Amino acid sequence: MKNENIIYKQNEDIYFYNIKDSTTIRDTFLRQYDYLVSGSQIKGIYKEDIILASFDRILSYNWRNKTIHPFNLRVSDELKSNTSENLSFGFGFGTSNRTYTNFIPLVPWEKSDTNFKLGLYNGNEVSFISPKIPQNTLSLIYRSNKNLISPSMETDLTGEGVSLVFALSCRIFNIDHLGRVNEFIVEDDDCICGINEDNFVVATVSNYFPKEIPIYGNVFPDRYRNHYYQFFKSEWDPQLNKRKIYLRVMDENYKYLSKVEINWDQYNAQLLILPEAVFIQSNNAPDESHLYFYKIELNNNES
């Protein structure tokens, strides 16, 4: 299922688009659970279940047996004191055909630079760990825009850890299941290394993502080629009157290999990572009933 189908949601229905024979199957089973499903988005595939997530619950949908298992995240003791806050499941700058084998990462959206926790959902419960993210990084982000203190996160190539990124920081934090943190800086000529004391600016309503600071997206694992991919927006270019947008390629140790400039008028941040190639979704589909993807030519020998 995970290699041959693109799975997506429209309204309360699930669609399976088969890549090999270009056929689409529409699953309407979840309509009877619209009170649970409404507002949720497909997070990915966990084992054989489709995972849908909202701000306060995860839904495991077994599409073969037509069973649904909701998990209310607020039943966790770690979250009971934060019932007025939302949760982050890693929805960020970029999505892909995610598959999970051991856990799904999430964090309480507490808007705090001193109390950072990472949750690991294993299909039945959430366990929390407290990784030691450098305080200076958290403080700079929080001072600039406290709404961006919630990170984007994806499982790493091993499936046992998490690649965690904050939108305003160029640093990638790899966190294992015990909470141990390794910090990586991706060296790229078009990257001024995210937020720092020299370019620090306080965000405003009109400058929510400060133009002086690049924006960093999710770090997606490609287990077929042993690479990572990350969407990246450069700082604002006054001559172009916009940011340049790239998909950059990294090796298994988050070392920069190459990048591809993305025309945001033609494509969006939906990646399709398959054994034969990596594809990006078109913004200019000729009809609304189909999804269109284009192969990305990746040059991994750039230094």
PDB file of C-alpha atoms in Angstrom:
ATOM      1  CA  MET A   1       0.000   0.000   0.000  1.00  0.00           C
ATOM      2  CA  LYS A   2       2.593   2.572   1.023  1.00  0.00           C
ATOM      3  CA  ASN A   3       4.711   2.257  -2.135  1.00  0.00           C
ATOM      4  CA  GLU A   4       1.969   1.972  -4.736  1.00  0.00           C
ATOM      5  CA  ASN A   5      -0.650   4.421  -3.501  1.00  0.00           C
ATOM      6  CA  ILE A   6      -0.933   8.125  -2.831  1.00  0.00           C
ATOM      7  CA  ILE A   7      -3.384   8.494   0.025  1.00  0.00           C
ATOM      8  CA  TYR A   8      -5.126  11.809   0.585  1.00  0.00           C
ATOM      9  CA  LYS A   9      -8.250  13.219   2.204  1.00  0.00           C
ATOM     10  CA  GLN A  10     -10.925  15.491   0.776  1.00  0.00           C
ATOM     11  CA  ASN A  11     -13.713  16.519   3.134  1.00  0.00           C
ATOM     12  CA  GLU A  12     -14.307  13.318   5.140  1.00  0.00           C
ATOM     13  CA  ASP A  13     -13.419  10.828   2.379  1.00  0.00           C
ATOM     14  CA  ILE A  14     -10.120   8.985   1.876  1.00  0.00           C
ATOM     15  CA  TYR A  15      -8.761   8.552  -1.646  1.00  0.00           C
ATOM     16  CA  PHE A  16      -6.253   5.938  -2.807  1.00  0.00           C
ATOM     17  CA  TYR A  17      -4.516   6.791  -6.055  1.00  0.00           C
ATOM     18  CA  ASN A  18      -2.644   3.815  -7.490  1.00  0.00           C
ATOM     19  CA  ILE A  19       0.583   4.971  -9.106  1.00  0.00           C
ATOM     20  CA  LYS A  20       1.037   1.921 -11.317  1.00  0.00           C
ATOM     21  CA  ASP A  21      -2.352   1.782 -13.021  1.00  0.00           C
ATOM     22  CA  SER A  22      -3.523   5.411 -12.485  1.00  0.00           C
ATOM     23  CA  THR A  23      -6.779   4.376 -10.822  1.00  0.00           C
ATOM     24  CA  THR A  24      -8.463   6.046  -7.845  1.00  0.00           C
ATOM     25  CA  ILE A  25     -10.508   4.393  -5.098  1.00  0.00           C
ATOM     26  CA  ARG A  26     -12.750   6.497  -2.883  1.00  0.00           C
ATOM     27  CA  ASP A  27     -13.370   5.336   0.696  1.00  0.00           C
ATOM     28  CA  THR A  28     -16.471   6.904   2.310  1.00  0.00           C
ATOM     29  CA  PHE A  29     -16.443   4.860   5.535  1.00  0.00           C
ATOM     30  CA  LEU A  30     -15.307   7.753   7.745  1.00  0.00           C
ATOM     31  CA  ARG A  31     -18.358   9.883   6.927  1.00  0.00           C
ATOM     32  CA  GLN A  32     -20.230   8.248   9.809  1.00  0.00           C
ATOM     33  CA  TYR A  33     -17.462   9.490  12.137  1.00  0.00           C
ATOM     34  CA  ASP A  34     -17.463  13.086  10.904  1.00  0.00           C
ATOM     35  CA  TYR A  35     -17.569  14.322  14.518  1.00  0.00           C
ATOM     36  CA  LEU A  36     -14.145  12.703  15.018  1.00  0.00           C
ATOM     37  CA  VAL A  37     -12.636  13.170  11.591  1.00  0.00           C
ATOM     38  CA  SER A  38     -13.659  16.760  10.846  1.00  0.00           C
ATOM     39  CA  GLY A  39     -10.649  19.078  10.872  1.00  0.00           C
ATOM     40  CA  SER A  40      -8.110  16.255  10.892  1.00  0.00           C
ATOM     41  CA  GLN A  41      -5.367  15.729   8.331  1.00  0.00           C
ATOM     42  CA  ILE A  42      -3.647  12.567   7.172  1.00  0.00           C
ATOM     43  CA  LYS A  43      -0.374  12.283   9.039  1.00  0.00           C
ATOM     44  CA  GLY A  44       0.912   9.157   7.341  1.00  0.00           C
ATOM     45  CA  ILE A  45       0.857   5.372   7.570  1.00  0.00           C
ATOM     46  CA  TYR A  46       1.618   3.678  10.896  1.00  0.00           C
ATOM     47  CA  LYS A  47       2.113  -0.056  10.384  1.00  0.00           C
ATOM     48  CA  GLU A  48      -1.043  -0.833   8.337  1.00  0.00           C
ATOM     49  CA  ASP A  49      -3.245   2.009   9.614  1.00  0.00           C
ATOM     50  CA  ILE A  50      -3.896   5.414   8.129  1.00  0.00           C
ATOM     51  CA  ILE A  51      -3.157   8.013  10.800  1.00  0.00           C
ATOM     52  CA  LEU A  52      -5.261  11.172  10.933  1.00  0.00           C
ATOM     53  CA  ALA A  53      -4.368  13.899  13.405  1.00  0.00           C
ATOM     54  CA  SER A  54      -5.931  17.062  14.769  1.00  0.00           C
ATOM     55  CA  PHE A  55      -4.786  19.347  17.565  1.00  0.00           C
ATOM     56  CA  ASP A  56      -6.015  17.092  20.362  1.00  0.00           C
ATOM     57  CA  ARG A  57      -6.397  13.561  19.008  1.00  0.00           C
ATOM     58  CA  ILE A  58      -4.941  10.900  16.770  1.00  0.00           C
ATOM     59  CA  LEU A  59      -7.164   8.554  14.772  1.00  0.00           C
ATOM     60  CA  SER A  60      -5.930   5.164  13.572  1.00  0.00           C
ATOM     61  CA  TYR A  61      -8.017   3.965  10.652  1.00  0.00           C
ATOM     62  CA  ASN A  62      -7.633   0.379   9.438  1.00  0.00           C
ATOM     63  CA  TRP A  63      -8.991   0.742   5.930  1.00  0.00           C
ATOM     64  CA  ARG A  64      -9.000  -2.999   5.272  1.00  0.00           C
ATOM     65  CA  ASN A  65     -11.071  -3.992   8.328  1.00  0.00           C
ATOM     66  CA  LYS A  66     -12.993  -0.700   8.428  1.00  0.00           C
ATOM     67  CA  THR A  67     -12.201   0.006  12.081  1.00  0.00           C
ATOM     68  CA  ILE A  68     -11.242   3.310  13.669  1.00  0.00           C
ATOM     69  CA  HIS A  69      -9.408   3.818  16.952  1.00  0.00           C
ATOM     70  CA  PRO A  70      -9.381   7.364  18.390  1.00  0.00           C
ATOM     71  CA  PHE A  71      -6.791   8.388  20.959  1.00  0.00           C
ATOM     72  CA  ASN A  72      -7.426  11.561  22.940  1.00  0.00           C
ATOM     73  CA  LEU A  73      -4.022  13.074  23.578  1.00  0.00           C
ATOM     74  CA  ARG A  74      -5.263  15.103  26.507  1.00  0.00           C
ATOM     75  CA  VAL A  75      -5.762  11.996  28.638  1.00  0.00           C
ATOM     76  CA  SER A  76      -2.006  12.012  29.165  1.00  0.00           C
ATOM     77  CA  ASP A  77      -0.911  13.301  32.569  1.00  0.00           C
ATOM     78  CA  GLU A  78       1.755  15.324  30.771  1.00  0.00           C
ATOM     79  CA  LEU A  79      -0.946  17.314  28.974  1.00  0.00           C
ATOM     80  CA  LYS A  80      -3.708  17.689  31.563  1.00  0.00           C
ATOM     81  CA  SER A  81      -2.254  20.951  32.857  1.00  0.00           C
ATOM     82  CA  ASN A  82      -2.149  22.362  29.315  1.00  0.00           C
ATOM     83  CA  THR A  83      -5.723  21.783  28.167  1.00  0.00           C
ATOM     84  CA  SER A  84      -5.944  25.306  26.746  1.00  0.00           C
ATOM     85  CA  GLU A  85      -2.932  24.728  24.490  1.00  0.00           C
ATOM     86  CA  ASN A  86      -2.739  23.045  21.112  1.00  0.00           C
ATOM     87  CA  LEU A  87      -0.449  20.225  20.045  1.00  0.00           C
ATOM     88  CA  SER A  88       1.936  20.002  17.135  1.00  0.00           C
ATOM     89  CA  PHE A  89       2.317  16.839  15.057  1.00  0.00           C
ATOM     90  CA  GLY A  90       5.021  18.124  12.785  1.00  0.00           C
ATOM     91  CA  PHE A  91       2.828  19.733  10.157  1.00  0.00           C
ATOM     92  CA  GLY A  92       5.211  22.271   8.759  1.00  0.00           C
ATOM     93  CA  PHE A  93       6.845  23.539   5.620  1.00  0.00           C
ATOM     94  CA  GLY A  94       6.526  20.419   3.486  1.00  0.00           C
ATOM     95  CA  THR A  95       4.723  17.098   3.606  1.00  0.00           C
ATOM     96  CA  SER A  96       5.464  13.658   2.181  1.00  0.00           C
ATOM     97  CA  ASN A  97       4.132  10.103   1.980  1.00  0.00           C
ATOM     98  CA  ARG A  98       5.151   9.385   5.563  1.00  0.00           C
ATOM     99  CA  THR A  99       5.421   5.899   6.969  1.00  0.00           C
ATOM    100  CA  TYR A 100       5.988   5.097  10.639  1.00  0.00           C
ATOM    101  CA  THR A 101       7.080   1.792  12.132  1.00  0.00           C
ATOM    102  CA  ASN A 102       7.845   2.475  15.803  1.00  0.00           C
ATOM    103  CA  PHE A 103       6.203   5.747  16.874  1.00  0.00           C
ATOM    104  CA  ILE A 104       4.743   9.071  15.751  1.00  0.00           C
ATOM    105  CA  PRO A 105       6.430  12.201  17.181  1.00  0.00           C
ATOM    106  CA  LEU A 106       4.489  15.144  18.631  1.00  0.00           C
ATOM    107  CA  VAL A 107       5.065  18.015  21.036  1.00  0.00           C
ATOM    108  CA  PRO A 108       2.807  20.086  23.334  1.00  0.00           C
ATOM    109  CA  TRP A 109       2.517  23.560  21.850  1.00  0.00           C
ATOM    110  CA  GLU A 110       3.247  25.337  25.105  1.00  0.00           C
ATOM    111  CA  LYS A 111       4.954  28.448  23.684  1.00  0.00           C
ATOM    112  CA  SER A 112       7.719  28.187  26.258  1.00  0.00           C
ATOM    113  CA  ASP A 113      11.480  28.324  25.789  1.00  0.00           C
ATOM    114  CA  THR A 114      12.258  26.503  29.037  1.00  0.00           C
ATOM    115  CA  ASN A 115       9.970  23.455  29.105  1.00  0.00           C
ATOM    116  CA  PHE A 116      10.523  21.464  25.913  1.00  0.00           C
ATOM    117  CA  LYS A 117       9.093  17.938  25.682  1.00  0.00           C
ATOM    118  CA  LEU A 118       8.849  15.423  22.857  1.00  0.00           C
ATOM    119  CA  GLY A 119       6.042  12.874  22.782  1.00  0.00           C
ATOM    120  CA  LEU A 120       6.252   9.446  21.119  1.00  0.00           C
ATOM    121  CA  TYR A 121       2.904   7.856  20.226  1.00  0.00           C
ATOM    122  CA  ASN A 122       3.145   4.068  19.751  1.00  0.00           C
ATOM    123  CA  GLY A 123      -0.427   3.351  18.680  1.00  0.00           C
ATOM    124  CA  ASN A 124      -1.783   3.006  22.225  1.00  0.00           C
ATOM    125  CA  GLU A 125      -0.187   5.694  24.384  1.00  0.00           C
ATOM    126  CA  VAL A 126       2.154   8.666  24.412  1.00  0.00           C
ATOM    127  CA  SER A 127       5.439   8.588  26.298  1.00  0.00           C
ATOM    128  CA  PHE A 128       7.348  11.817  26.851  1.00  0.00           C
ATOM    129  CA  ILE A 129      11.052  12.571  26.916  1.00  0.00           C
ATOM    130  CA  SER A 130      12.813  15.879  27.638  1.00  0.00           C
ATOM    131  CA  PRO A 131      15.623  16.386  25.102  1.00  0.00           C
ATOM    132  CA  LYS A 132      18.198  19.030  25.984  1.00  0.00           C
ATOM    133  CA  ILE A 133      17.830  21.548  23.162  1.00  0.00           C
ATOM    134  CA  PRO A 134      20.411  24.376  23.562  1.00  0.00           C
ATOM    135  CA  GLN A 135      18.827  27.153  25.599  1.00  0.00           C
ATOM    136  CA  ASN A 136      20.310  29.962  23.494  1.00  0.00           C
ATOM    137  CA  THR A 137      18.594  28.587  20.368  1.00  0.00           C
ATOM    138  CA  LEU A 138      15.226  28.312  22.114  1.00  0.00           C
ATOM    139  CA  SER A 139      15.542  31.768  23.663  1.00  0.00           C
ATOM    140  CA  LEU A 140      16.342  33.495  20.364  1.00  0.00           C
ATOM    141  CA  ILE A 141      13.376  31.876  18.616  1.00  0.00           C
ATOM    142  CA  TYR A 142      11.038  32.636  21.492  1.00  0.00           C
ATOM    143  CA  ARG A 143      12.108  36.277  21.641  1.00  0.00           C
ATOM    144  CA  SER A 144      11.593  36.674  17.905  1.00  0.00           C
ATOM    145  CA  ASN A 145       8.256  34.878  17.558  1.00  0.00           C
ATOM    146  CA  LYS A 146       7.006  32.640  20.344  1.00  0.00           C
ATOM    147  CA  ASN A 147       4.495  31.062  17.947  1.00  0.00           C
ATOM    148  CA  LEU A 148       7.405  29.478  16.063  1.00  0.00           C
ATOM    149  CA  ILE A 149       8.837  27.730  19.121  1.00  0.00           C
ATOM    150  CA  SER A 150       6.901  24.593  18.105  1.00  0.00           C
ATOM    151  CA  PRO A 151       9.131  22.529  15.792  1.00  0.00           C
ATOM    152  CA  SER A 152       8.661  20.444  12.681  1.00  0.00           C
ATOM    153  CA  MET A 153       9.661  16.825  13.125  1.00  0.00           C
ATOM    154  CA  GLU A 154      10.017  13.616  11.163  1.00  0.00           C
ATOM    155  CA  THR A 155      11.397  10.202  11.994  1.00  0.00           C
ATOM    156  CA  ASP A 156      15.029   9.786  10.948  1.00  0.00           C
ATOM    157  CA  LEU A 157      16.515   7.236   8.555  1.00  0.00           C
ATOM    158  CA  THR A 158      16.803   4.606  11.289  1.00  0.00           C
ATOM    159  CA  GLY A 159      13.161   4.917  12.322  1.00  0.00           C
ATOM    160  CA  GLU A 160      14.352   4.959  15.941  1.00  0.00           C
ATOM    161  CA  GLY A 161      14.948   8.715  16.258  1.00  0.00           C
ATOM    162  CA  VAL A 162      13.546  12.095  15.256  1.00  0.00           C
ATOM    163  CA  SER A 163      14.894  14.869  13.034  1.00  0.00           C
ATOM    164  CA  LEU A 164      13.643  18.048  14.670  1.00  0.00           C
ATOM    165  CA  VAL A 165      13.784  21.563  13.192  1.00  0.00           C
ATOM    166  CA  PHE A 166      12.617  24.997  14.291  1.00  0.00           C
ATOM    167  CA  ALA A 167      11.443  27.281  11.480  1.00  0.00           C
ATOM    168  CA  LEU A 168      13.909  30.063  12.332  1.00  0.00           C
ATOM    169  CA  SER A 169      16.949  27.919  13.090  1.00  0.00           C
ATOM    170  CA  CYS A 170      19.285  26.234  10.606  1.00  0.00           C
ATOM    171  CA  ARG A 171      20.203  23.611  13.174  1.00  0.00           C
ATOM    172  CA  ILE A 172      18.892  20.074  12.834  1.00  0.00           C
ATOM    173  CA  PHE A 173      18.528  18.181  16.095  1.00  0.00           C
ATOM    174  CA  ASN A 174      18.573  14.403  15.933  1.00  0.00           C
ATOM    175  CA  ILE A 175      16.945  12.943  19.041  1.00  0.00           C
ATOM    176  CA  ASP A 176      17.030   9.247  19.832  1.00  0.00           C
ATOM    177  CA  HIS A 177      14.354   7.337  21.773  1.00  0.00           C
ATOM    178  CA  LEU A 178      16.187   8.034  25.047  1.00  0.00           C
ATOM    179  CA  GLY A 179      16.173  11.784  24.495  1.00  0.00           C
ATOM    180  CA  ARG A 180      19.850  12.127  23.619  1.00  0.00           C
ATOM    181  CA  VAL A 181      20.463  15.077  21.286  1.00  0.00           C
ATOM    182  CA  ASN A 182      22.971  15.501  18.463  1.00  0.00           C
ATOM    183  CA  GLU A 183      23.103  18.919  16.817  1.00  0.00           C
ATOM    184  CA  PHE A 184      23.928  19.439  13.136  1.00  0.00           C
ATOM    185  CA  ILE A 185      24.497  22.611  11.116  1.00  0.00           C
ATOM    186  CA  VAL A 186      23.976  22.261   7.371  1.00  0.00           C
ATOM    187  CA  GLU A 187      26.656  24.246   5.538  1.00  0.00           C
ATOM    188  CA  ASP A 188      25.104  25.830   2.464  1.00  0.00           C
ATOM    189  CA  ASP A 189      26.255  29.007   0.657  1.00  0.00           C
ATOM    190  CA  ASP A 190      22.662  30.262   0.411  1.00  0.00           C
ATOM    191  CA  CYS A 191      22.088  29.792   4.132  1.00  0.00           C
ATOM    192  CA  ILE A 192      23.106  32.497   6.607  1.00  0.00           C
ATOM    193  CA  CYS A 193      22.586  30.026   9.415  1.00  0.00           C
ATOM    194  CA  GLY A 194      19.202  31.076  10.686  1.00  0.00           C
ATOM    195  CA  ILE A 195      18.493  33.327  13.594  1.00  0.00           C
ATOM    196  CA  ASN A 196      21.437  34.747  15.545  1.00  0.00           C
ATOM    197  CA  GLU A 197      22.305  37.833  17.554  1.00  0.00           C
ATOM    198  CA  ASP A 198      23.445  39.709  14.431  1.00  0.00           C
ATOM    199  CA  ASN A 199      20.218  39.369  12.466  1.00  0.00           C
ATOM    200  CA  PHE A 200      17.809  39.145  15.388  1.00  0.00           C
ATOM    201  CA  VAL A 201      14.487  40.920  14.856  1.00  0.00           C
ATOM    202  CA  VAL A 202      11.182  40.767  16.685  1.00  0.00           C
ATOM    203  CA  ALA A 203       8.355  39.462  14.503  1.00  0.00           C
ATOM    204  CA  THR A 204       5.270  41.583  13.953  1.00  0.00           C
ATOM    205  CA  VAL A 205       1.862  40.952  12.413  1.00  0.00           C
ATOM    206  CA  SER A 206       3.129  42.289   9.087  1.00  0.00           C
ATOM    207  CA  ASN A 207       6.491  40.484   9.418  1.00  0.00           C
ATOM    208  CA  TYR A 208       5.424  37.203  11.007  1.00  0.00           C
ATOM    209  CA  PHE A 209       8.350  35.308   9.498  1.00  0.00           C
ATOM    210  CA  PRO A 210      11.042  38.012   9.774  1.00  0.00           C
ATOM    211  CA  LYS A 211      12.376  38.761   6.296  1.00  0.00           C
ATOM    212  CA  GLU A 212      15.926  38.979   7.606  1.00  0.00           C
ATOM    213  CA  ILE A 213      15.870  35.326   8.679  1.00  0.00           C
ATOM    214  CA  PRO A 214      15.656  32.180   6.477  1.00  0.00           C
ATOM    215  CA  ILE A 215      12.850  29.675   7.050  1.00  0.00           C
ATOM    216  CA  TYR A 216      13.531  25.969   7.468  1.00  0.00           C
ATOM    217  CA  GLY A 217      11.120  23.091   6.906  1.00  0.00           C
ATOM    218  CA  ASN A 218      10.737  19.452   7.795  1.00  0.00           C
ATOM    219  CA  VAL A 219      13.649  17.073   7.228  1.00  0.00           C
ATOM    220  CA  PHE A 220      12.300  14.095   5.299  1.00  0.00           C
ATOM    221  CA  PRO A 221      14.079  10.714   5.270  1.00  0.00           C
ATOM    222  CA  ASP A 222      14.561   8.912   1.973  1.00  0.00           C
ATOM    223  CA  ARG A 223      15.267   5.336   2.974  1.00  0.00           C
ATOM    224  CA  TYR A 224      15.648   4.220  -0.635  1.00  0.00           C
ATOM    225  CA  ARG A 225      18.647   6.494  -1.287  1.00  0.00           C
ATOM    226  CA  ASN A 226      19.788   7.032   2.327  1.00  0.00           C
ATOM    227  CA  HIS A 227      19.310  10.790   2.055  1.00  0.00           C
ATOM    228  CA  TYR A 228      17.438  13.592   3.780  1.00  0.00           C
ATOM    229  CA  TYR A 229      15.487  16.380   2.053  1.00  0.00           C
ATOM    230  CA  GLN A 230      14.573  19.764   3.492  1.00  0.00           C
ATOM    231  CA  PHE A 231      12.629  22.690   2.059  1.00  0.00           C
ATOM    232  CA  PHE A 232      14.426  25.951   2.746  1.00  0.00           C
ATOM    233  CA  LYS A 233      13.475  29.596   2.094  1.00  0.00           C
ATOM    234  CA  SER A 234      16.313  32.115   1.911  1.00  0.00           C
ATOM    235  CA  GLU A 235      16.120  35.506   3.570  1.00  0.00           C
ATOM    236  CA  TRP A 236      14.100  38.107   1.669  1.00  0.00           C
ATOM    237  CA  ASP A 237      15.674  39.286  -1.575  1.00  0.00           C
ATOM    238  CA  PRO A 238      14.755  42.996  -2.037  1.00  0.00           C
ATOM    239  CA  GLN A 239      15.655  42.929  -5.735  1.00  0.00           C
ATOM    240  CA  LEU A 240      13.387  39.979  -6.445  1.00  0.00           C
ATOM    241  CA  ASN A 241      10.863  41.102  -3.823  1.00  0.00           C
ATOM    242  CA  LYS A 242      10.550  37.530  -2.574  1.00  0.00           C
ATOM    243  CA  ARG A 243      12.417  34.646  -0.974  1.00  0.00           C
ATOM    244  CA  LYS A 244      14.205  32.028  -3.025  1.00  0.00           C
ATOM    245  CA  ILE A 245      12.979  28.521  -2.232  1.00  0.00           C
ATOM    246  CA  TYR A 246      15.052  25.360  -2.405  1.00  0.00           C
ATOM    247  CA  LEU A 247      14.837  21.669  -1.743  1.00  0.00           C
ATOM    248  CA  ARG A 248      18.216  20.681  -0.402  1.00  0.00           C
ATOM    249  CA  VAL A 249      19.679  17.202  -0.259  1.00  0.00           C
ATOM    250  CA  MET A 250      21.719  15.859   2.665  1.00  0.00           C
ATOM    251  CA  ASP A 251      23.442  12.561   3.323  1.00  0.00           C
ATOM    252  CA  GLU A 252      22.709  10.195   6.211  1.00  0.00           C
ATOM    253  CA  ASN A 253      24.714  12.479   8.562  1.00  0.00           C
ATOM    254  CA  TYR A 254      22.872  15.664   7.509  1.00  0.00           C
ATOM    255  CA  LYS A 255      25.838  16.808   5.425  1.00  0.00           C
ATOM    256  CA  TYR A 256      24.865  19.123   2.576  1.00  0.00           C
ATOM    257  CA  LEU A 257      25.098  17.548  -0.892  1.00  0.00           C
ATOM    258  CA  SER A 258      23.116  19.699  -3.305  1.00  0.00           C
ATOM    259  CA  LYS A 259      19.968  21.753  -3.769  1.00  0.00           C
ATOM    260  CA  VAL A 260      17.223  22.348  -6.347  1.00  0.00           C
ATOM    261  CA  GLU A 261      15.548  25.747  -6.653  1.00  0.00           C
ATOM    262  CA  ILE A 262      11.764  25.439  -6.539  1.00  0.00           C
ATOM    263  CA  ASN A 263       9.357  27.709  -8.406  1.00  0.00           C
ATOM    264  CA  TRP A 264       6.559  28.144  -5.884  1.00  0.00           C
ATOM    265  CA  ASP A 265       4.151  29.274  -8.610  1.00  0.00           C
ATOM    266  CA  GLN A 266       4.407  25.832 -10.201  1.00  0.00           C
ATOM    267  CA  TYR A 267       4.937  23.458  -7.263  1.00  0.00           C
ATOM    268  CA  ASN A 268       4.041  23.093  -3.607  1.00  0.00           C
ATOM    269  CA  ALA A 269       5.730  21.406  -0.661  1.00  0.00           C
ATOM    270  CA  GLN A 270       4.214  17.960  -1.181  1.00  0.00           C
ATOM    271  CA  LEU A 271       6.937  15.374  -1.781  1.00  0.00           C
ATOM    272  CA  LEU A 272       6.378  11.857  -3.002  1.00  0.00           C
ATOM    273  CA  ILE A 273       9.364   9.662  -2.107  1.00  0.00           C
ATOM    274  CA  LEU A 274       9.312   6.403  -4.049  1.00  0.00           C
ATOM    275  CA  PRO A 275      11.906   3.728  -4.876  1.00  0.00           C
ATOM    276  CA  GLU A 276      12.313   4.900  -8.463  1.00  0.00           C
ATOM    277  CA  ALA A 277      12.568   8.675  -7.820  1.00  0.00           C
ATOM    278  CA  VAL A 278      11.470  11.703  -5.782  1.00  0.00           C
ATOM    279  CA  PHE A 279       8.504  13.706  -7.045  1.00  0.00           C
ATOM    280  CA  ILE A 280       6.956  17.079  -6.191  1.00  0.00           C
ATOM    281  CA  GLN A 281       3.299  18.004  -6.544  1.00  0.00           C
ATOM    282  CA  SER A 282       2.197  20.447  -9.221  1.00  0.00           C
ATOM    283  CA  ASN A 283       0.212  23.568  -8.358  1.00  0.00           C
ATOM    284  CA  ASN A 284      -1.151  23.760 -11.892  1.00  0.00           C
ATOM    285  CA  ALA A 285      -3.176  20.584 -12.237  1.00  0.00           C
ATOM    286  CA  PRO A 286      -5.453  20.688 -15.291  1.00  0.00           C
ATOM    287  CA  ASP A 287      -8.355  19.302 -13.254  1.00  0.00           C
ATOM    288  CA  GLU A 288      -9.285  19.102  -9.565  1.00  0.00           C
ATOM    289  CA  SER A 289     -10.010  15.378  -9.560  1.00  0.00           C
ATOM    290  CA  HIS A 290      -6.378  14.326  -9.969  1.00  0.00           C
ATOM    291  CA  LEU A 291      -3.023  14.991  -8.327  1.00  0.00           C
ATOM    292  CA  TYR A 292      -0.055  15.695 -10.583  1.00  0.00           C
ATOM    293  CA  PHE A 293       3.568  15.102  -9.599  1.00  0.00           C
ATOM    294  CA  TYR A 294       6.816  15.822 -11.414  1.00  0.00           C
ATOM    295  CA  LYS A 295      10.120  14.058 -10.990  1.00  0.00           C
ATOM    296  CA  ILE A 296      12.862  16.102  -9.319  1.00  0.00           C
ATOM    297  CA  GLU A 297      16.297  15.805 -10.884  1.00  0.00           C
ATOM    298  CA  LEU A 298      18.633  15.527  -7.914  1.00  0.00           C
ATOM    299  CA  ASN A 299      22.342  16.207  -8.354  1.00  0.00           C
ATOM    300  CA  ASN A 300      23.919  14.658  -5.275  1.00  0.00           C
ATOM    301  CA  ASN A 301      27.534  15.262  -6.252  1.00  0.00           C
ATOM    302  CA  GLU A 302      27.603  19.005  -5.667  1.00  0.00           C
ATOM    303  CA  SER A 303      30.115  20.098  -3.048  1.00  0.00           C
TER     304      SER A 303
END
